mmCIF file of C-alpha atoms in Angstrom:
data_model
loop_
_atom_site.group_PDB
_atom_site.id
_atom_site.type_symbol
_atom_site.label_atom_id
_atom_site.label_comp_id
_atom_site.label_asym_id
_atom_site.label_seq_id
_atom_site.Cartn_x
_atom_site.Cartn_y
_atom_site.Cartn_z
ATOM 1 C CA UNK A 14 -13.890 -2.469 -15.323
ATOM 2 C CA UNK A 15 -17.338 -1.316 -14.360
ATOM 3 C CA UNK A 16 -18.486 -0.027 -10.671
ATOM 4 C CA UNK A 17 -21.775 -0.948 -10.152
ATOM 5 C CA UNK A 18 -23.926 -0.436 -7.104
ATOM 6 C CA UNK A 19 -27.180 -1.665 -5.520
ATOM 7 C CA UNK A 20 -29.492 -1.230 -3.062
ATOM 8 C CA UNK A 21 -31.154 -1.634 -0.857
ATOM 9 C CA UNK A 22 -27.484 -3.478 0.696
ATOM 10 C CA UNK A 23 -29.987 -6.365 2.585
ATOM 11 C CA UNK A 24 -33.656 -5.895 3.770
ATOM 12 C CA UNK A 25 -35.819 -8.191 5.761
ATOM 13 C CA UNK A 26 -39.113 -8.568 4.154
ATOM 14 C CA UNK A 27 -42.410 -9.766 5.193
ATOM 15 C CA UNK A 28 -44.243 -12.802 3.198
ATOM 16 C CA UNK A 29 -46.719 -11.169 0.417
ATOM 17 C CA UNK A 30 -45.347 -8.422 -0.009
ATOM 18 C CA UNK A 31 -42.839 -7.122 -2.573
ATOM 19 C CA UNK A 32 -39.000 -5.374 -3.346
ATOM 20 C CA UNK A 33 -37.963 -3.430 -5.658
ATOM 21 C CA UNK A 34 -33.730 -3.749 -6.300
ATOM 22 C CA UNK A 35 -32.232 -1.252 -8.108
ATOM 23 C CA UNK A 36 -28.719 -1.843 -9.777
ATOM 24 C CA UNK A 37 -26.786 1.189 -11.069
ATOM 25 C CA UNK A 38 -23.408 1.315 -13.607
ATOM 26 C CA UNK A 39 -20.745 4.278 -13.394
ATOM 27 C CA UNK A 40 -20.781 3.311 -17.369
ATOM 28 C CA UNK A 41 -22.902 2.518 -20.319
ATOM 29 C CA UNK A 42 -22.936 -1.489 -20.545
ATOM 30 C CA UNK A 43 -24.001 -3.480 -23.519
ATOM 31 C CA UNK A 44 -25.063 -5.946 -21.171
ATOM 32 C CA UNK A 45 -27.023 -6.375 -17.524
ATOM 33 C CA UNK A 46 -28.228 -9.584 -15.712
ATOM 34 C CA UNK A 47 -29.616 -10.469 -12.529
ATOM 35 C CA UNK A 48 -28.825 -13.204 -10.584
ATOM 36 C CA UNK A 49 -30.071 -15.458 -7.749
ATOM 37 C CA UNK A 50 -27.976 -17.159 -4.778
ATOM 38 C CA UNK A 51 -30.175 -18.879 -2.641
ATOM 39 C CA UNK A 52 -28.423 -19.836 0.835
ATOM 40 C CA UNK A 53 -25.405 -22.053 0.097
ATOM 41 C CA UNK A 54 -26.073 -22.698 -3.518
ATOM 42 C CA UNK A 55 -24.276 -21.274 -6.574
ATOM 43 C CA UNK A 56 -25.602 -18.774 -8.864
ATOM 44 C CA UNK A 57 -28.417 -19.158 -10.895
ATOM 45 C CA UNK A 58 -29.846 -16.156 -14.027
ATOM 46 C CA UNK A 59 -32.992 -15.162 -13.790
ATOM 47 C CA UNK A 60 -33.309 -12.881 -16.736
ATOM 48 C CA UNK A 61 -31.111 -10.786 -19.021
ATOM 49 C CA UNK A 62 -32.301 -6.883 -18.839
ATOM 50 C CA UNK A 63 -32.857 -5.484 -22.186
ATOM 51 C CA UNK A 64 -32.957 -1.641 -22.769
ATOM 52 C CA UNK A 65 -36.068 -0.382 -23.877
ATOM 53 C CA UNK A 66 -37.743 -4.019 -23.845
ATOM 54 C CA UNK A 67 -39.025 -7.016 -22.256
ATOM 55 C CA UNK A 68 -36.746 -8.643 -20.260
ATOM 56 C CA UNK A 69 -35.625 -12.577 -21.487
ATOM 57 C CA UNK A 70 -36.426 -15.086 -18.762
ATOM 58 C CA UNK A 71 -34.615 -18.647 -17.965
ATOM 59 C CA UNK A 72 -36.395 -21.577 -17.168
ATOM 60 C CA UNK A 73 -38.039 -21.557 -13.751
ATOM 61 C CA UNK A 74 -38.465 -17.213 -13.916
ATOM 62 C CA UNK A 75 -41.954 -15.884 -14.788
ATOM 63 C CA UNK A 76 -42.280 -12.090 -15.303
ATOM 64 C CA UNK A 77 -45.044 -12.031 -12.952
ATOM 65 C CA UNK A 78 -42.944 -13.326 -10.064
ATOM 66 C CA UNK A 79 -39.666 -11.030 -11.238
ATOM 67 C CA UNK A 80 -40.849 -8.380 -13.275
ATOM 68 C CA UNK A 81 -37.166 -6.151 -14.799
ATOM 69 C CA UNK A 82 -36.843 -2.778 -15.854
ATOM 70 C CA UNK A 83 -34.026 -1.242 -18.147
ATOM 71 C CA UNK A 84 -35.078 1.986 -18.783
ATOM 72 C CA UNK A 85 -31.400 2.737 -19.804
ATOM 73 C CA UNK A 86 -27.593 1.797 -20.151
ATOM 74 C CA UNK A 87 -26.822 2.332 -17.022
ATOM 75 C CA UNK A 88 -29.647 1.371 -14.545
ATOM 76 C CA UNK A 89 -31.847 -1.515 -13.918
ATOM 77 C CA UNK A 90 -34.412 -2.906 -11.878
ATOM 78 C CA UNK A 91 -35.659 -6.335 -10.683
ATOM 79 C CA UNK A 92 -38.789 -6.498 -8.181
ATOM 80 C CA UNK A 93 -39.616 -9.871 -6.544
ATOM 81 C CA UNK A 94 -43.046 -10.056 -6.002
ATOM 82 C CA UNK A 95 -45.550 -11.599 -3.622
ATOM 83 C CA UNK A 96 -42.228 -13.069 -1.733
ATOM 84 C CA UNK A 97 -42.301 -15.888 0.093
ATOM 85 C CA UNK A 98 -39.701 -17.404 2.306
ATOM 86 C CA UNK A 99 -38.423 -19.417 -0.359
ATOM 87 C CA UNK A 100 -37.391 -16.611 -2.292
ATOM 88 C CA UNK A 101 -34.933 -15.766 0.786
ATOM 89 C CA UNK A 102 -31.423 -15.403 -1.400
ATOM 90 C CA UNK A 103 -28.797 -13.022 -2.396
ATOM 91 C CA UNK A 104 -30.027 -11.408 -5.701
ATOM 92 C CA UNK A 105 -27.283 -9.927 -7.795
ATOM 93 C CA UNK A 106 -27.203 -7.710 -10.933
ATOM 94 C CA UNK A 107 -24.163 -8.225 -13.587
ATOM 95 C CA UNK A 108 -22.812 -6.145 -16.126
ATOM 96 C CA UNK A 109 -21.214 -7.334 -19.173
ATOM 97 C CA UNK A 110 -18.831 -4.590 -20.704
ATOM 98 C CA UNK A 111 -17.906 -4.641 -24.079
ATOM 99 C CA UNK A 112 -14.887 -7.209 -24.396
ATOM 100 C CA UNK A 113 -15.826 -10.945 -24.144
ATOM 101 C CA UNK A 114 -13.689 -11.528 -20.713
ATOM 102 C CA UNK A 115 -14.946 -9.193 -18.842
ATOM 103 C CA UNK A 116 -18.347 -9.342 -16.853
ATOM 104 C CA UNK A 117 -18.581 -7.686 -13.043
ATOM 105 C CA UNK A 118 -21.336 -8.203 -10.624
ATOM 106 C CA UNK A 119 -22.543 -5.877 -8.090
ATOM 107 C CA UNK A 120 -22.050 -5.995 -4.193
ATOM 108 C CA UNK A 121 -25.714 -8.111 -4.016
ATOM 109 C CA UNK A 122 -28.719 -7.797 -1.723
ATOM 110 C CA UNK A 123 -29.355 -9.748 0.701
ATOM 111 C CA UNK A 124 -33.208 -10.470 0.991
ATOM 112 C CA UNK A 125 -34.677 -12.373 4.253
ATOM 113 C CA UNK A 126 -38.618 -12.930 4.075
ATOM 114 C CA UNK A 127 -40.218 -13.937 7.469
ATOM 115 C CA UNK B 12 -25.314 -27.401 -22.853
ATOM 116 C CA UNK B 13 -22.249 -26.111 -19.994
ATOM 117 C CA UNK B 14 -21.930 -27.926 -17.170
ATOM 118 C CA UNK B 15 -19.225 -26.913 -14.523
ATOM 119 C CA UNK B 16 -17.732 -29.086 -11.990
ATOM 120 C CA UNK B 17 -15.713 -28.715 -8.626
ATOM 121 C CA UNK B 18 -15.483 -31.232 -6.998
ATOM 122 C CA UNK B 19 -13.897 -29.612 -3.613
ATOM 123 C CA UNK B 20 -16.312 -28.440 -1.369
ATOM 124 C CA UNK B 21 -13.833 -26.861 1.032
ATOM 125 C CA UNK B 22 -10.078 -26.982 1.171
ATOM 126 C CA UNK B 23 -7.213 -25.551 3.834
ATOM 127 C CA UNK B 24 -4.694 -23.774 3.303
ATOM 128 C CA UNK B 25 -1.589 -22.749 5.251
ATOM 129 C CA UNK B 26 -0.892 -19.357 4.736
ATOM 130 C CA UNK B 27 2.055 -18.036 2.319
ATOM 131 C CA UNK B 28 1.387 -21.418 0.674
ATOM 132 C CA UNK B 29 -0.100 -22.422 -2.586
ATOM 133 C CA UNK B 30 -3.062 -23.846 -3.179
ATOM 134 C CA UNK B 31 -5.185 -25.474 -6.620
ATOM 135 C CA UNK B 32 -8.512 -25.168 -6.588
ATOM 136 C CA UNK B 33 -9.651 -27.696 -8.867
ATOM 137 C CA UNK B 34 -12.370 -27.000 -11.881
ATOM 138 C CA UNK B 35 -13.701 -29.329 -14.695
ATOM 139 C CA UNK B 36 -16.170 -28.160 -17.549
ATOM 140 C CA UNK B 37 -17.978 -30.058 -20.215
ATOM 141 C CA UNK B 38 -19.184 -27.901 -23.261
ATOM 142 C CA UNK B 39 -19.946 -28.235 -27.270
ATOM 143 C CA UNK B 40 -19.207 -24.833 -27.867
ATOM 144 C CA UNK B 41 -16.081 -24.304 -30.032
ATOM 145 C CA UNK B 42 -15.764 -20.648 -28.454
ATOM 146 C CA UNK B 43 -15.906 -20.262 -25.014
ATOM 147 C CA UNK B 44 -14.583 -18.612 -22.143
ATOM 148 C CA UNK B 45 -13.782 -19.315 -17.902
ATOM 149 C CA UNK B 46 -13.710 -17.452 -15.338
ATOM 150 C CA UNK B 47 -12.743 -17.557 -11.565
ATOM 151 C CA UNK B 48 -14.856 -15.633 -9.183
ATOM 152 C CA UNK B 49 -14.073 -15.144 -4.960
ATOM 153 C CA UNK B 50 -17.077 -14.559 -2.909
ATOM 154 C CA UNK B 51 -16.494 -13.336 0.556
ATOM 155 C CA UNK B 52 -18.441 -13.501 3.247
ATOM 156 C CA UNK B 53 -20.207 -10.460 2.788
ATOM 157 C CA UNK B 54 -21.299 -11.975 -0.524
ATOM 158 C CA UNK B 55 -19.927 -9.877 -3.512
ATOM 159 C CA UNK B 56 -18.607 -11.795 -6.133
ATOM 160 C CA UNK B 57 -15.329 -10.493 -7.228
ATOM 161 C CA UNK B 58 -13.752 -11.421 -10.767
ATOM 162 C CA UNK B 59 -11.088 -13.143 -10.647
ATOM 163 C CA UNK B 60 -9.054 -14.054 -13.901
ATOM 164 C CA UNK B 61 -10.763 -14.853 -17.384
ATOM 165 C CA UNK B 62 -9.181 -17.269 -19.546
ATOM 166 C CA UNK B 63 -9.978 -17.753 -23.553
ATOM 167 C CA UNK B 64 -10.656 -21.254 -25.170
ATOM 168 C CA UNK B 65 -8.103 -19.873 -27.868
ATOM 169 C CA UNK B 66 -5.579 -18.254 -25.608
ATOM 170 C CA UNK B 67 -2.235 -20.419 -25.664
ATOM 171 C CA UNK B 68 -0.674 -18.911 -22.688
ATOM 172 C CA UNK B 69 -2.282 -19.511 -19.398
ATOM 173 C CA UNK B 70 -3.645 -16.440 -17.653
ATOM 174 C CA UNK B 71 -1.816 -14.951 -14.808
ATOM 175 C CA UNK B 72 -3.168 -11.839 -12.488
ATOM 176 C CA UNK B 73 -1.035 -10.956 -9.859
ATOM 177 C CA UNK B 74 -1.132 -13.956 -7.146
ATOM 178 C CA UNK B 75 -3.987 -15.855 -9.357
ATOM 179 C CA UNK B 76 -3.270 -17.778 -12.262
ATOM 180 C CA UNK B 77 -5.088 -19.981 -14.444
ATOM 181 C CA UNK B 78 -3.437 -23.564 -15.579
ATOM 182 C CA UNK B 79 -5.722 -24.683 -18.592
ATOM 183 C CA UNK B 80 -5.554 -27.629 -20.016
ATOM 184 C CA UNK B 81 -7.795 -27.974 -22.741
ATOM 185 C CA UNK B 82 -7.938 -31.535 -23.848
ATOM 186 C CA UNK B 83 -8.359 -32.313 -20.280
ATOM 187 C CA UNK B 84 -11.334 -29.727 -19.650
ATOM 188 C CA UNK B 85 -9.715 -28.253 -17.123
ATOM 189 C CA UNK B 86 -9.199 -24.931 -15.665
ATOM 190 C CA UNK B 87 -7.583 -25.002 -12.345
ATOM 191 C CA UNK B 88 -6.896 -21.550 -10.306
ATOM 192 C CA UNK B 89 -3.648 -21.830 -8.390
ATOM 193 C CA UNK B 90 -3.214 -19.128 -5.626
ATOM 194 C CA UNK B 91 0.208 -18.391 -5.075
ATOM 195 C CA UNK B 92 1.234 -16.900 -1.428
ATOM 196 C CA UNK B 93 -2.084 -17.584 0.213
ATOM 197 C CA UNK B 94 -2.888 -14.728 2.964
ATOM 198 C CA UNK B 95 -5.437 -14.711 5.404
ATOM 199 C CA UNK B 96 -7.828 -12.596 3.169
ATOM 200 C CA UNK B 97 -7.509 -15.420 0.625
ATOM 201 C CA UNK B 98 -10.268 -17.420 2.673
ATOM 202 C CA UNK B 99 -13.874 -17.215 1.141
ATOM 203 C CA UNK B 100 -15.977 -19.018 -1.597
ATOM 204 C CA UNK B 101 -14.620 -19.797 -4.811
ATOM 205 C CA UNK B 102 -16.412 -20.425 -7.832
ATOM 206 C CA UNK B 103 -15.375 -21.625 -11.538
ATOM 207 C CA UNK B 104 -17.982 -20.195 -14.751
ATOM 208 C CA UNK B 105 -17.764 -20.231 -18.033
ATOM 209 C CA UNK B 106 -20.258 -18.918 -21.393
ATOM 210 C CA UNK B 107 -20.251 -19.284 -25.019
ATOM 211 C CA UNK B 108 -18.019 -16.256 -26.456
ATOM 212 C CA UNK B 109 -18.926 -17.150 -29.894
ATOM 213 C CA UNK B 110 -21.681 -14.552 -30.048
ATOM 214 C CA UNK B 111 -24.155 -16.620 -31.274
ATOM 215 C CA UNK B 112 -24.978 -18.285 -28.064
ATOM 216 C CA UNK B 113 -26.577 -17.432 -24.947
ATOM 217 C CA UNK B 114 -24.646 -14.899 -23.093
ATOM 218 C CA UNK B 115 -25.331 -16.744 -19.684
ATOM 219 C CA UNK B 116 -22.873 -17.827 -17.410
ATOM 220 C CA UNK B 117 -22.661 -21.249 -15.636
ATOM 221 C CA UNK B 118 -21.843 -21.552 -12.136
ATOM 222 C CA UNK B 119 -19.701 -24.430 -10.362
ATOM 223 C CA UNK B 120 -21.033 -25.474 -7.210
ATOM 224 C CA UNK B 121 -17.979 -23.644 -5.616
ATOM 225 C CA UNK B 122 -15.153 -24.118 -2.970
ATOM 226 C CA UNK B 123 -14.883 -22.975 0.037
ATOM 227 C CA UNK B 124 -11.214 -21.695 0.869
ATOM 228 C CA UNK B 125 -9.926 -21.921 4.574
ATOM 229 C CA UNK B 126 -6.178 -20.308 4.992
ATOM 230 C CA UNK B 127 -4.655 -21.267 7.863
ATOM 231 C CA UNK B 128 -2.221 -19.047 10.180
#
């Protein structure tokens, strides 16, 4: 398995401004994702991190809005930008290791914009 | 395209029982896998068990196991012995394993898991 951390834990934000998340492996993953949880909804991907390019987006995720870093095999970032309230969620990061069954997520941060 | 149902928003659960939590998936990959994932409520999602569309034997892990039946599209997790610590959110996933595919996983809606003392 991988251990994989993030912070900041939870932070309360104010509208406009922005976050930066950062999401760090104890182990070189082929692998990492982020995630969104908005309150009492599943989980939806954002983008998959790619290391030492652009991240790939899903429908509804502009680079603008949640630009991702991947500067290596162990660390990523995703910043939401310009937040407004509807972009109060849990964001999570997720590792896929290198067998097909396995794929961890991290502890999640909880983001509240006012 | 994956879609993943459950179709029990919450259950309960008398503790040191068992209990089925109930997930249904529609796919046209040939490859695929599921997984079970428990989200407390401090909101870490913790992996579960991980069964293959080519494994024949059901996947067990400790008190979780897995009772896939594939004509029926079904992936059920049974807890065995529920405990207090048992209670949290429970969602079903599954993604294309084939390689070829996107490496995305798709989320049930979840269920929410009340044991009982």
């Amino acid at each position: 398995s991988a251990v994989i951390s993030q912070k900041p834990s939870r932070d309360i934000c104010q509208r406009g401004t922005s976050l930066t998340i950062q999401c760090q492996v104890d182990s070189q993953v082929t692998m990492m994702f982020w995630y969104r949880q908005q309150p009492g909804q599943s989980l939806t991907l954002i983008a998959t991190a790619n290391q030492g390019s652009e991240a790939t987006y899903e429908s509804g995720f502009v680079i603008d809005k949640f630009p991702i870093s991947r500067p290596n095999l162990t660390f990523s970032t995703l910043t939401v930008s310009n937040m407004s309230p509807e972009d109060s969620s849990i964001y999570l990061c997720s590792v896929r290791t290198q067998g097909v069954s396995e794929q961890y997520f991290g502890p999640g941060t909880r983001l509240t914009v006012t | 395209a994956q879609k993943i149902t459950q179709t029990q928003p919450g259950m309960f659960v008398q503790e040191k029982e068992a209990v089925t939590l109930d997930c249904t998936y529609d796919t046209s990959d040939q490859s695929y896998g599921l997984f079970w994932y428990k989200q407390p409520s401090s909101g870490e999602m913790i992996f579960l068990i991980y069964q293959g569309s080519y494994d024949e034997q059901n996947a067990t892990e400790g008190r979780y196991s897995l009772n896939f039946q594939k004509a029926r599209k079904s992936a059920n997790l049974v807890i065995s012995a529920s405990q207090l610590g048992d209670s949290a959110m429970y969602f079903c996933a599954m993604r294309d394993i084939s390689g070829a595919g996107s490496y995305q996983l798709t989320f049930g809606k979840g269920t929410k898991l009340s044991v009982i003392p």
